[in-house]
Coordinates of C-alpha atoms and ligand atoms in Angstrom, one line a residue:
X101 CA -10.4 -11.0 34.5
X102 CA -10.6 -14.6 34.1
X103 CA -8.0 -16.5 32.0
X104 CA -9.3 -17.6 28.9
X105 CA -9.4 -21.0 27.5
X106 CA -6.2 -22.2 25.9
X107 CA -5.5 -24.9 23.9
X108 CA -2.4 -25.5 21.3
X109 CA -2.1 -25.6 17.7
X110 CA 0.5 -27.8 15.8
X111 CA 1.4 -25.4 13.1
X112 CA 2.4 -27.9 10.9
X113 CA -0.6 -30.3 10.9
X114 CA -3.4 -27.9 12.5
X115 CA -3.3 -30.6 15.1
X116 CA -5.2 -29.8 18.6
X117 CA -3.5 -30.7 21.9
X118 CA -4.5 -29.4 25.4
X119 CA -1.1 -29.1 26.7
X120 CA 2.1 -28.4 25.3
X121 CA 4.2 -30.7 23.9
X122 CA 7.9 -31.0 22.3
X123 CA 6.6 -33.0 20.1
X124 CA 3.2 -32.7 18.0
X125 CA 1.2 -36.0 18.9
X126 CA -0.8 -35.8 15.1
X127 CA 2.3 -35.2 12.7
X128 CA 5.4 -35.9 15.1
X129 CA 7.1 -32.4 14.4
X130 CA 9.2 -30.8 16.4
X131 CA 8.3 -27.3 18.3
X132 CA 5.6 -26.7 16.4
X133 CA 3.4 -26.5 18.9
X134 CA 1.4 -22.3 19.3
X135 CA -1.0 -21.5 21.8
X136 CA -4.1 -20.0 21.1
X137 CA -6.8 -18.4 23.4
X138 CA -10.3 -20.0 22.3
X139 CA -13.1 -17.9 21.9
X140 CA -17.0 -18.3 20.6
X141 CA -17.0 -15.9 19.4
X142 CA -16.4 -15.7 15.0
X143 CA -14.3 -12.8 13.8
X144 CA -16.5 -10.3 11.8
X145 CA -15.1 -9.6 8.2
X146 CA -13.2 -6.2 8.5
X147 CA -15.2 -2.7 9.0
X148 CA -18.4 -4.9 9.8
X149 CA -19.9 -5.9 13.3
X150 CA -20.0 -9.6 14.3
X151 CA -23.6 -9.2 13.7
X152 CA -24.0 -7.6 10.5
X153 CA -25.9 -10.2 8.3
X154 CA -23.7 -9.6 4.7
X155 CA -25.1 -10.0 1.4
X156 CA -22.6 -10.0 -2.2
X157 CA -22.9 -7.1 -3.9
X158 CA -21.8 -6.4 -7.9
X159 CA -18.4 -5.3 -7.2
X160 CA -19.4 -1.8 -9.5
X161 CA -21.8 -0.9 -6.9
X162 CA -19.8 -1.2 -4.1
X163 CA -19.5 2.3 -2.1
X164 CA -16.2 4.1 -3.4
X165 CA -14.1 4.5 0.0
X166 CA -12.9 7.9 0.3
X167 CA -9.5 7.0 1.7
X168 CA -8.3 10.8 3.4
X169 CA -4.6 10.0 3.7
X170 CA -3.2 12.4 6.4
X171 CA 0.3 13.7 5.9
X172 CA 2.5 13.7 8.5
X173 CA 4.6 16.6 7.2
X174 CA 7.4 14.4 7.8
X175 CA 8.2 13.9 3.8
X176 CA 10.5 10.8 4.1
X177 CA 7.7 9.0 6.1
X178 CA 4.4 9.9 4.3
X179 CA 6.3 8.8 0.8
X180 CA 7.0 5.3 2.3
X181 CA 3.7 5.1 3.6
X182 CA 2.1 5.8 -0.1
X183 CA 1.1 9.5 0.6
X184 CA 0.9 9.4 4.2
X185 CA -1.1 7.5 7.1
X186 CA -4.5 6.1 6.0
X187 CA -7.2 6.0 8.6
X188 CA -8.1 2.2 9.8
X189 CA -4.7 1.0 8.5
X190 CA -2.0 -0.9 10.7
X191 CA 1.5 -0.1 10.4
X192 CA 4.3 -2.5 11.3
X193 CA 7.4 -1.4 11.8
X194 CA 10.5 -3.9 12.1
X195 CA 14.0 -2.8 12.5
X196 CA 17.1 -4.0 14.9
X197 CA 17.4 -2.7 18.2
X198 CA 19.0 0.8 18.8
X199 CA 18.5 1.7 15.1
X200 CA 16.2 4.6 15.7
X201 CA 12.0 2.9 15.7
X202 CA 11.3 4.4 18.9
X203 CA 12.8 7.9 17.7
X204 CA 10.7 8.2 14.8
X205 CA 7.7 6.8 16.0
X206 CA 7.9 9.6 18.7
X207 CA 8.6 11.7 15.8
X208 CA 5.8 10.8 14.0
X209 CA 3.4 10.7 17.3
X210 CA 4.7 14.7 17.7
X211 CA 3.9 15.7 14.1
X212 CA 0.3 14.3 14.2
X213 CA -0.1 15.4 17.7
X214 CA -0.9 18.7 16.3
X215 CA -4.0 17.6 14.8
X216 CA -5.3 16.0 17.2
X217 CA -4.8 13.4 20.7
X218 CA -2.0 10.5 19.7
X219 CA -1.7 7.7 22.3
X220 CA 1.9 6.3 22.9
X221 CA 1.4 3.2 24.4
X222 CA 5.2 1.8 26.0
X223 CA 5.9 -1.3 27.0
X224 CA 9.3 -0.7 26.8
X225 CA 10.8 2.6 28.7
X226 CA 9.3 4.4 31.4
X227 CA 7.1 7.5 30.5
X228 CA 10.0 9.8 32.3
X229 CA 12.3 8.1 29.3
X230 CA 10.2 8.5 26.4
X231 CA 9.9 12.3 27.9
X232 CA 13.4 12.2 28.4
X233 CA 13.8 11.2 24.2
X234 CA 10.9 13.7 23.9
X235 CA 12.8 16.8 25.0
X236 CA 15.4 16.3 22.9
X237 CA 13.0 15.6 20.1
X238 CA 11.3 18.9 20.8
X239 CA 8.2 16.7 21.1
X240 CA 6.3 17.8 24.0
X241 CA 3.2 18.0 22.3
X242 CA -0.2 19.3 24.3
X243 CA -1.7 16.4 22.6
X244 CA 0.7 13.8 22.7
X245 CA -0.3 11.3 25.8
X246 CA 2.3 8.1 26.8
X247 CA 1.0 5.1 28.5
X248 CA 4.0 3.1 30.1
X249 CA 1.6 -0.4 30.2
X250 CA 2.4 -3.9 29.1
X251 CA -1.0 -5.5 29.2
X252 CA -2.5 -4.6 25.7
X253 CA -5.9 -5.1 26.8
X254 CA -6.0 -2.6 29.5
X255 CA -3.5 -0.2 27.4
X256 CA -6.7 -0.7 24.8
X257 CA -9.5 0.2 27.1
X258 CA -7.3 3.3 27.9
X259 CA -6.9 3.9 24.7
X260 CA -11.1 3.2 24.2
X261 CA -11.8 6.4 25.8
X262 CA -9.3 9.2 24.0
X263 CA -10.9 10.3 20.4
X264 CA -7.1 9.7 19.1
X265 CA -5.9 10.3 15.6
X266 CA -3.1 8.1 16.1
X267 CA -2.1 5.0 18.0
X268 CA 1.6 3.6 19.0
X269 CA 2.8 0.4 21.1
X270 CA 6.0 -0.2 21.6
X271 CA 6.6 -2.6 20.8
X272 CA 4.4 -5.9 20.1
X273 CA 7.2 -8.2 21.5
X274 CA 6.7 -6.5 25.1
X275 CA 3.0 -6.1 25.0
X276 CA 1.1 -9.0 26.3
X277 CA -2.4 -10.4 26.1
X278 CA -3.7 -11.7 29.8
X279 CA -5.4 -14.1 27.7
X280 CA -2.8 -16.4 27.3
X281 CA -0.7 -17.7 29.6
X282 CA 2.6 -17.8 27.5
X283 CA 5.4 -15.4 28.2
X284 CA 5.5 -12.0 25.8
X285 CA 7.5 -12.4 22.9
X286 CA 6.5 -16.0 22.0
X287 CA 4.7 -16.5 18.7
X288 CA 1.1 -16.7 20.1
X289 CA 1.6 -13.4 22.7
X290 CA 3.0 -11.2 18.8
X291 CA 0.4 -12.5 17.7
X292 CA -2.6 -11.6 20.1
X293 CA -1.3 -8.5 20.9
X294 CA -0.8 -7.4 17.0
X295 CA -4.3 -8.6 16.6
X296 CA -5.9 -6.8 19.2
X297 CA -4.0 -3.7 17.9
X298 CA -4.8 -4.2 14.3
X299 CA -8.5 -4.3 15.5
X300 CA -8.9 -2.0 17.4
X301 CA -7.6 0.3 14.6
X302 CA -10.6 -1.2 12.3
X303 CA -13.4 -0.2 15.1
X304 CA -11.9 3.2 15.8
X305 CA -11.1 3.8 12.3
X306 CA -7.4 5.1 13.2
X307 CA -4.2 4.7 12.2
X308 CA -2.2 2.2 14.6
X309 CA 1.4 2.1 14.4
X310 CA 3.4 -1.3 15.9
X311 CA 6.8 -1.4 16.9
X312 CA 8.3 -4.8 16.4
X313 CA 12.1 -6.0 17.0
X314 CA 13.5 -8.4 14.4
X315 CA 15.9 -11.6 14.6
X316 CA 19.7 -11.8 13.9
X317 CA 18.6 -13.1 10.5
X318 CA 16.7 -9.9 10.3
X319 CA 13.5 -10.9 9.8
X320 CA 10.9 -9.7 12.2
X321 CA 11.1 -11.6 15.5
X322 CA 7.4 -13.8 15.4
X323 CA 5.5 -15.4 13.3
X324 CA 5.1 -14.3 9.8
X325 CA 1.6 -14.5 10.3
X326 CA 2.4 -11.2 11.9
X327 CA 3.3 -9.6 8.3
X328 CA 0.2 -10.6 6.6
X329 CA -2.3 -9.0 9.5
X330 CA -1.0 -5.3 9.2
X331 CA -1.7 -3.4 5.9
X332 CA 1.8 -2.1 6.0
X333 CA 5.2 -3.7 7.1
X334 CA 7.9 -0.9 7.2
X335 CA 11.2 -1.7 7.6
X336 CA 13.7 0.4 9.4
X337 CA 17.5 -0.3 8.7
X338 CA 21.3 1.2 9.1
X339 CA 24.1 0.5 10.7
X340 CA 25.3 1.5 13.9
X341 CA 28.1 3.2 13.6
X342 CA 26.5 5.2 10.5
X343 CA 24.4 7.6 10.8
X344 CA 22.6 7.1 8.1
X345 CA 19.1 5.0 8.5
X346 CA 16.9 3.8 5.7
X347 CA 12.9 3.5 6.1
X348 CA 11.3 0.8 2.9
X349 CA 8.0 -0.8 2.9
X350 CA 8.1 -4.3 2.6
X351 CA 4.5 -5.0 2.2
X352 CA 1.8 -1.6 1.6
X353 CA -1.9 -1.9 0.7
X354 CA -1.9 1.7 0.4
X355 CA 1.2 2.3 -2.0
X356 CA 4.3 1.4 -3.3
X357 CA 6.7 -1.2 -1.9
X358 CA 9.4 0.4 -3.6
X359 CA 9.8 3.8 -1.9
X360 CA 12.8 4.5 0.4
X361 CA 13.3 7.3 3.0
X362 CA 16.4 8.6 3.7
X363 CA 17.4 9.9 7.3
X364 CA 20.3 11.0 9.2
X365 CA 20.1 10.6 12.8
X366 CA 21.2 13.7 14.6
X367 CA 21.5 14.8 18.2
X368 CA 18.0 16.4 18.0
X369 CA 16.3 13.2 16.6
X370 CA 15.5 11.9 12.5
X371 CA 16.1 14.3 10.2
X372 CA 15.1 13.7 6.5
X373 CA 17.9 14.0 4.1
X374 CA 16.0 14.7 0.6
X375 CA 19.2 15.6 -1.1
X376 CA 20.4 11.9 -0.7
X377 CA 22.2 11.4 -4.0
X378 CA 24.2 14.2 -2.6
X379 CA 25.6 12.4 0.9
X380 CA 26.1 8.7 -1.3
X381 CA 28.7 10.3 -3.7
X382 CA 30.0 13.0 -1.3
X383 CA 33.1 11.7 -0.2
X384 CA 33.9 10.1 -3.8
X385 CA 37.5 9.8 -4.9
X386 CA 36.8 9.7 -9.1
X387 CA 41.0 9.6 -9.8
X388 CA 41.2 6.4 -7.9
X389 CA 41.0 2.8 -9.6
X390 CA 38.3 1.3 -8.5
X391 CA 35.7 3.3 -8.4
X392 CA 32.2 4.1 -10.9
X393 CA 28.9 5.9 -10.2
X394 CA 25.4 4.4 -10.9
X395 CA 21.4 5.8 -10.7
X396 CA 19.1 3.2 -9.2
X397 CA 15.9 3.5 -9.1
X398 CA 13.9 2.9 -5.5
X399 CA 10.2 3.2 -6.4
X400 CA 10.6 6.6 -8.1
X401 CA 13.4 8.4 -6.9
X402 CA 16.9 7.7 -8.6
X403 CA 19.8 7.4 -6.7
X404 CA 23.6 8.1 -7.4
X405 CA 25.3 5.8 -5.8
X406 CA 29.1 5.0 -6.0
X407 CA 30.7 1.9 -6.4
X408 CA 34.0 0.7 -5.5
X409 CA 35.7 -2.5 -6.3
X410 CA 39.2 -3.8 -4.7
X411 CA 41.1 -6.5 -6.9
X412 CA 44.0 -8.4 -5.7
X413 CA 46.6 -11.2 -6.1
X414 CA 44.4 -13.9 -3.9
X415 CA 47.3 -15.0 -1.1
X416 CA 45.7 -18.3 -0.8
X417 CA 44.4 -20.9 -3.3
X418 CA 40.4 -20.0 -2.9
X419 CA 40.4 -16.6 -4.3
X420 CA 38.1 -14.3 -1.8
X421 CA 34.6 -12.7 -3.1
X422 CA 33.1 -9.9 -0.7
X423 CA 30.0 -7.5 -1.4
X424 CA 29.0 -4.9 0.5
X425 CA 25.6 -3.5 -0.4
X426 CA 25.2 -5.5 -3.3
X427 CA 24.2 -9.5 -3.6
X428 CA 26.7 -11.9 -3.5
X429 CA 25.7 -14.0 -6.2
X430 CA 25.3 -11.2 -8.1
X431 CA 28.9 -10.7 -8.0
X432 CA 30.1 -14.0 -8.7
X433 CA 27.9 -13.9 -11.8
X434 CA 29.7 -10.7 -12.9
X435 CA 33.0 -12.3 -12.2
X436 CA 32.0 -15.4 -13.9
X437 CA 30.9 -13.0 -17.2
X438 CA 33.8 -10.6 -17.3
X439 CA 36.3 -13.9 -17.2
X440 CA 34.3 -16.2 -19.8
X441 CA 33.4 -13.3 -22.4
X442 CA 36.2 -11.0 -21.7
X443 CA 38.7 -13.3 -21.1
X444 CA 39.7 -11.3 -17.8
X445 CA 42.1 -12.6 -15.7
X446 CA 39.8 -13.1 -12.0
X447 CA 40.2 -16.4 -11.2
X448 CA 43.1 -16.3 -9.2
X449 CA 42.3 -12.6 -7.6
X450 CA 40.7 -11.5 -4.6
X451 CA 37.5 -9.1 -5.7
X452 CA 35.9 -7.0 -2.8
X453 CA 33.0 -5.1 -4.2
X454 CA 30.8 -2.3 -1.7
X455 CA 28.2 0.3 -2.0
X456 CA 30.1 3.8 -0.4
X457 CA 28.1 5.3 2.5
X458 CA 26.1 2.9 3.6
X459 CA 23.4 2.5 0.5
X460 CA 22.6 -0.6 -1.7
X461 CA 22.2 -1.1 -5.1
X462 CA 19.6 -3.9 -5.8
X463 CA 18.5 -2.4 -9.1
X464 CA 19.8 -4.6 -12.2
X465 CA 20.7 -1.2 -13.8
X466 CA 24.5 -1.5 -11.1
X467 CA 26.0 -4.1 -12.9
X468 CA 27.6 -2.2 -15.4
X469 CA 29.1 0.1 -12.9
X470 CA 29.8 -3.2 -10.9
X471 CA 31.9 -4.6 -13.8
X472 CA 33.8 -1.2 -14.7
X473 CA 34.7 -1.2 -10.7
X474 CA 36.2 -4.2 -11.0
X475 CA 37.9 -3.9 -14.4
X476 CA 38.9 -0.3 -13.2
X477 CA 40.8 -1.8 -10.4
X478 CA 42.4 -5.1 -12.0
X479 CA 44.0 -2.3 -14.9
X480 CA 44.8 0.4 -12.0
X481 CA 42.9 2.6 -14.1
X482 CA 40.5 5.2 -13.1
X483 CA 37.3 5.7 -15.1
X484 CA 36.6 9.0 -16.7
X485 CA 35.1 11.4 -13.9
X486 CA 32.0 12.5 -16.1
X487 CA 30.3 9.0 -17.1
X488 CA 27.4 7.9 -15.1
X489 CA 26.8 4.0 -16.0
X490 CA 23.5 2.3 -16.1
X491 CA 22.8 -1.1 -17.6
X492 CA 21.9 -5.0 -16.8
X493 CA 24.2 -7.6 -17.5
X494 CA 23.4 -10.8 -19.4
X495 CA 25.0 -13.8 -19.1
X496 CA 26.1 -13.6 -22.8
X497 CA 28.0 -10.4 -21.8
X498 CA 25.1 -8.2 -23.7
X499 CA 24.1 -5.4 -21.8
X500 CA 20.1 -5.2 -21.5
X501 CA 18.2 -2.0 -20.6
X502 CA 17.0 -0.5 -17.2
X503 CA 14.0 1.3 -16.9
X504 CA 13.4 5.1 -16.2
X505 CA 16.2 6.2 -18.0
X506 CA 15.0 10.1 -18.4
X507 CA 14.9 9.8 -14.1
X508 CA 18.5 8.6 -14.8
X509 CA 19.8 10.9 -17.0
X510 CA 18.0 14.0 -15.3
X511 CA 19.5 13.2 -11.8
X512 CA 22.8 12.4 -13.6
X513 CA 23.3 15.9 -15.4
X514 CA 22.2 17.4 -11.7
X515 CA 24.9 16.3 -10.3
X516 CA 27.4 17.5 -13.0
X517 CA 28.0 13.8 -15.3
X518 CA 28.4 14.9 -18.7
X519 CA 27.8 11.4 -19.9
X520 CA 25.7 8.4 -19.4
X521 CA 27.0 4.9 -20.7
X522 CA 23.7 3.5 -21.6
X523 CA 22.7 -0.2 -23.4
X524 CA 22.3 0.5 -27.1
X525 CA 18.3 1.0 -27.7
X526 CA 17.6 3.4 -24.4
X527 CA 15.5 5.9 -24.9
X528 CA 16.2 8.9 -22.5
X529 CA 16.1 12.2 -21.9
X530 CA 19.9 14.1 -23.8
X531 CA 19.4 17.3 -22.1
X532 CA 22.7 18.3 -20.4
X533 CA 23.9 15.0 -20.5
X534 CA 25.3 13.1 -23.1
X535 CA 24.0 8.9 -24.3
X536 CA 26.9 6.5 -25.2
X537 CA 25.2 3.5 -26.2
X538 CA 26.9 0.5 -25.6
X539 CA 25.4 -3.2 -26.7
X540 CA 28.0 -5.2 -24.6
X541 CA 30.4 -5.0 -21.9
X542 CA 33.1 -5.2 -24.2
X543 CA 31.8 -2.4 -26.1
X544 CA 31.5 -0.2 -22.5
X545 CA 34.8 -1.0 -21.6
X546 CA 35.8 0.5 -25.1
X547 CA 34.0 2.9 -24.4
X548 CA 35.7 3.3 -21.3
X549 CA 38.9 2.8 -22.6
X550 CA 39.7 -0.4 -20.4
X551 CA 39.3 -2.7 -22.8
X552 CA 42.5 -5.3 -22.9
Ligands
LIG674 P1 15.8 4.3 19.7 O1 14.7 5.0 19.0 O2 15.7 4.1 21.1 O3 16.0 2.8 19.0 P2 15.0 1.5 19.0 O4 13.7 2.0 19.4 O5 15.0 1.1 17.5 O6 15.6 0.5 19.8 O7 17.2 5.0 19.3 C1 18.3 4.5 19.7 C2 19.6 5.3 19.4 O8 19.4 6.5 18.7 C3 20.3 5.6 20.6 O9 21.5 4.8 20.6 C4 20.6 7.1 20.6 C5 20.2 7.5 19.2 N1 19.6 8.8 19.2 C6 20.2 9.9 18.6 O10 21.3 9.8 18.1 N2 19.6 11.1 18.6 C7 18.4 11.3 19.2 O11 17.8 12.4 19.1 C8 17.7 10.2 19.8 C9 16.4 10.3 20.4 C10 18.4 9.0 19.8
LIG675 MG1 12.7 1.4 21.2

């Protein structure tokens, strides 16, 4: 095939150059310069042909789609996907290397295989490897085809003549388009090779399901064009010497961005772990200082997750702060509250704070448990076994309510709390567990009996 016409893009100014420069010749910034393959060619809107003369249409009679989401029978997936993979849609998936996307992509591939062909395009492993992965994933579907192929053109044509159900390339920092003359990896070759993939799932009205790697800084390696052309940006995160892996959607079309899957990863591949409230409080220690339970929320689930916190005599004039799971600044402002309203003693102690087991609590409704961790540990006093806590802190020291407290409460009593510290004016459910409203932290603490 002939190499198209290139020309670069400043992508500060929009500025056109012919060659590349370090510098943009219109706005004078620095590497901003992106090539770009020029074509005659204007993009069609999406589902229509190039040709297709459009007219506006009262948005009331616009055709109803009848979106058929198809389950994947893998229950941790389809939830984070917003009921499962919707037909046409484009699914980015970012994640660090080694934490598992290749694994549950096969996964995925293997489950939908039995409905019909899946195409597994690699640009990464060998097809002997994925097989390799494959056997030990009990994946050796009939229908499950790999293509080890790094020019995404020519992996498309392949793909052109299968009636799939489900596409995969692994991954779009390997892939390259022949189009450009860049090397694969760079912002423009993400780019091409997403968009190629992202139409190719329009025409064929499949699923297509991207693999991409992300920076140190975690955020996914290209440009963040690259977010807004998929329907769906998954994110897939853990840490190494855990098993434990978490699947969120950063960005869905088709569903909630607030749903989290839970997996374990096992010699034999992903497997879900439903009963995650379970594994984050398993290993709990409740007649240590230091230590409170919360529910957050993710999406619709709650959560228990345990909190610990670690205060001591700072050894050095700057007293250390350390979080673990939970935002930094966050912490500081809990600090900050618990010394100005409560008069605690922090300022010249040491406060490490963590989520046990690998979890994170993001959901305002942790920093009650957050503040009892810490004022548990400065006293050397454990906090009553039974008492979930649940409730925002305000910078006055008032306690504001959370959301969803019945979810709370219900998942709470299920694992055996007798009582939930709640801010004063929750509703929530009182069967099997019991409410102690609270209106402030000093009230909790009371509560608590920690107060000073
Ligand atoms: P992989 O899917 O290759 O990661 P990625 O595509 O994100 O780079 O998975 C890598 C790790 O997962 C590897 O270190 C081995 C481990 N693993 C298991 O523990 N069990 C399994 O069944 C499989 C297939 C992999
Ligand atoms: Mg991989």
């Amino acid at each position: 095939m002939a190499k198209a016409k290139t020309v670069f893009f400043c992508s500060e100014c929009g500025g056109e150059s012919v060659k590349w420069y370090g510098r943009c010749p219109h706005c004078g910034a620095w590497n901003t310069l992106v090539e770009e393959a020029i074509s005659r060619e204007k993009p069609a809107p999406p589902g229509q042909s190039p040709r297709e003369i459009v007219k506006p249409q009262a948005i009331a009679k616009v055709a109803a789609a009848n979106i058929q989401r198809q389950t994947l029978d893998m229950p941790e997936l389809d939830r984070v996907l917003g009921g499962g993979l919707t037909p046409g849609s484009s699914i980015l998936l970012g994640g660090e290397p080694g934490i598992g996307k290749s694994t549950l992509l096969l996964q995925a591939a293997a489950a939908m295989a039995k409905r019909g062909p899946v195409l597994y395009i690699s640009a990464e492993e060998s097809a002997a490897q994925i097989r390799m992965r494959g056997e030990r994933l009990h994946a050796l579907e009939a229908n499950l085809y790999i293509l080890a192929q790094t020019d995404v053109d020519e992996a498309l044509r392949q793909a052109e003549e299968m009636p799939l159900t489900l596409l995969i390339a692994d991954s779009v920092q390997a892939l390259y388009s022949p189009a450009l003359s860049s090397a694969s990896g760079s912002v423009s070759q993400v780019r091409a090779v997403a968009a190629a993939c992202v139409a190719f799932a329009r025409k064929k009205n499949i699923p297509v399901m991207l693999i991409g790697h992300v920076t140190k800084e975690g955020l996914l390696a290209g440009p963040r064009v690259l977010e807004h052309m998929v329907d769906t940006v998954l994110y897939f995160e853990g840490e190494r010497y855990n098993s434990l892996r978490l699947l969120r959607a950063v960005k869905n079309r088709f569903g909630s961005t607030n749903e989290l899957g839970v997996f374990q990863m096992e010699r034999e591949g992903l497997q879900p772990l439903s009963d995650a409230s379970a594994y984050f409080i398993s290993n709990r220690r409740p007649e240590e200082p230091g230590s409170a339970v919360t529910c957050v929320m993710q999406g619709n689930r709650p959560l228990l997750v345990e909190i610990q916190a670690l205060v001591g005599k700072s050894a050095f004039g700057n007293p250390r702060r350390l979080a673990g799971g939970y935002d930094y600044n966050r912490l500081l402002l809990i600090i900050a509250i618990l010394e100005k309203k409560l008069h605690l003693p922090l300022g010249d102690k040491d406060v490490y704070l963590s989520v046990a087991g690998g979890a994170r609590a993001d959901d305002p409704a942790a920093d009650l448990a957050a503040a009892a961790a810490i004022v548990s540990s400065l006293k050397e006093k454990p906090l009553p076994q039974d008492v979930l806590l649940a409730g925002e802190a305000g910078l006055l020291g008032e306690l504001r309510n959370v959301g969803q407290t019945e979810k709370r409460c219900r998942e709470g009593a299920a694992f055996g709390f007798r009582h939930i510290l709640l801010p004063a004016g929750s509703g929530g459910e009182t069967n099997g567990i019991r409410l102690l409203p609270a209106k402030d932290l000093q009230q909790a603490l009371t509560i608590l009996d920690l107060s000073f």
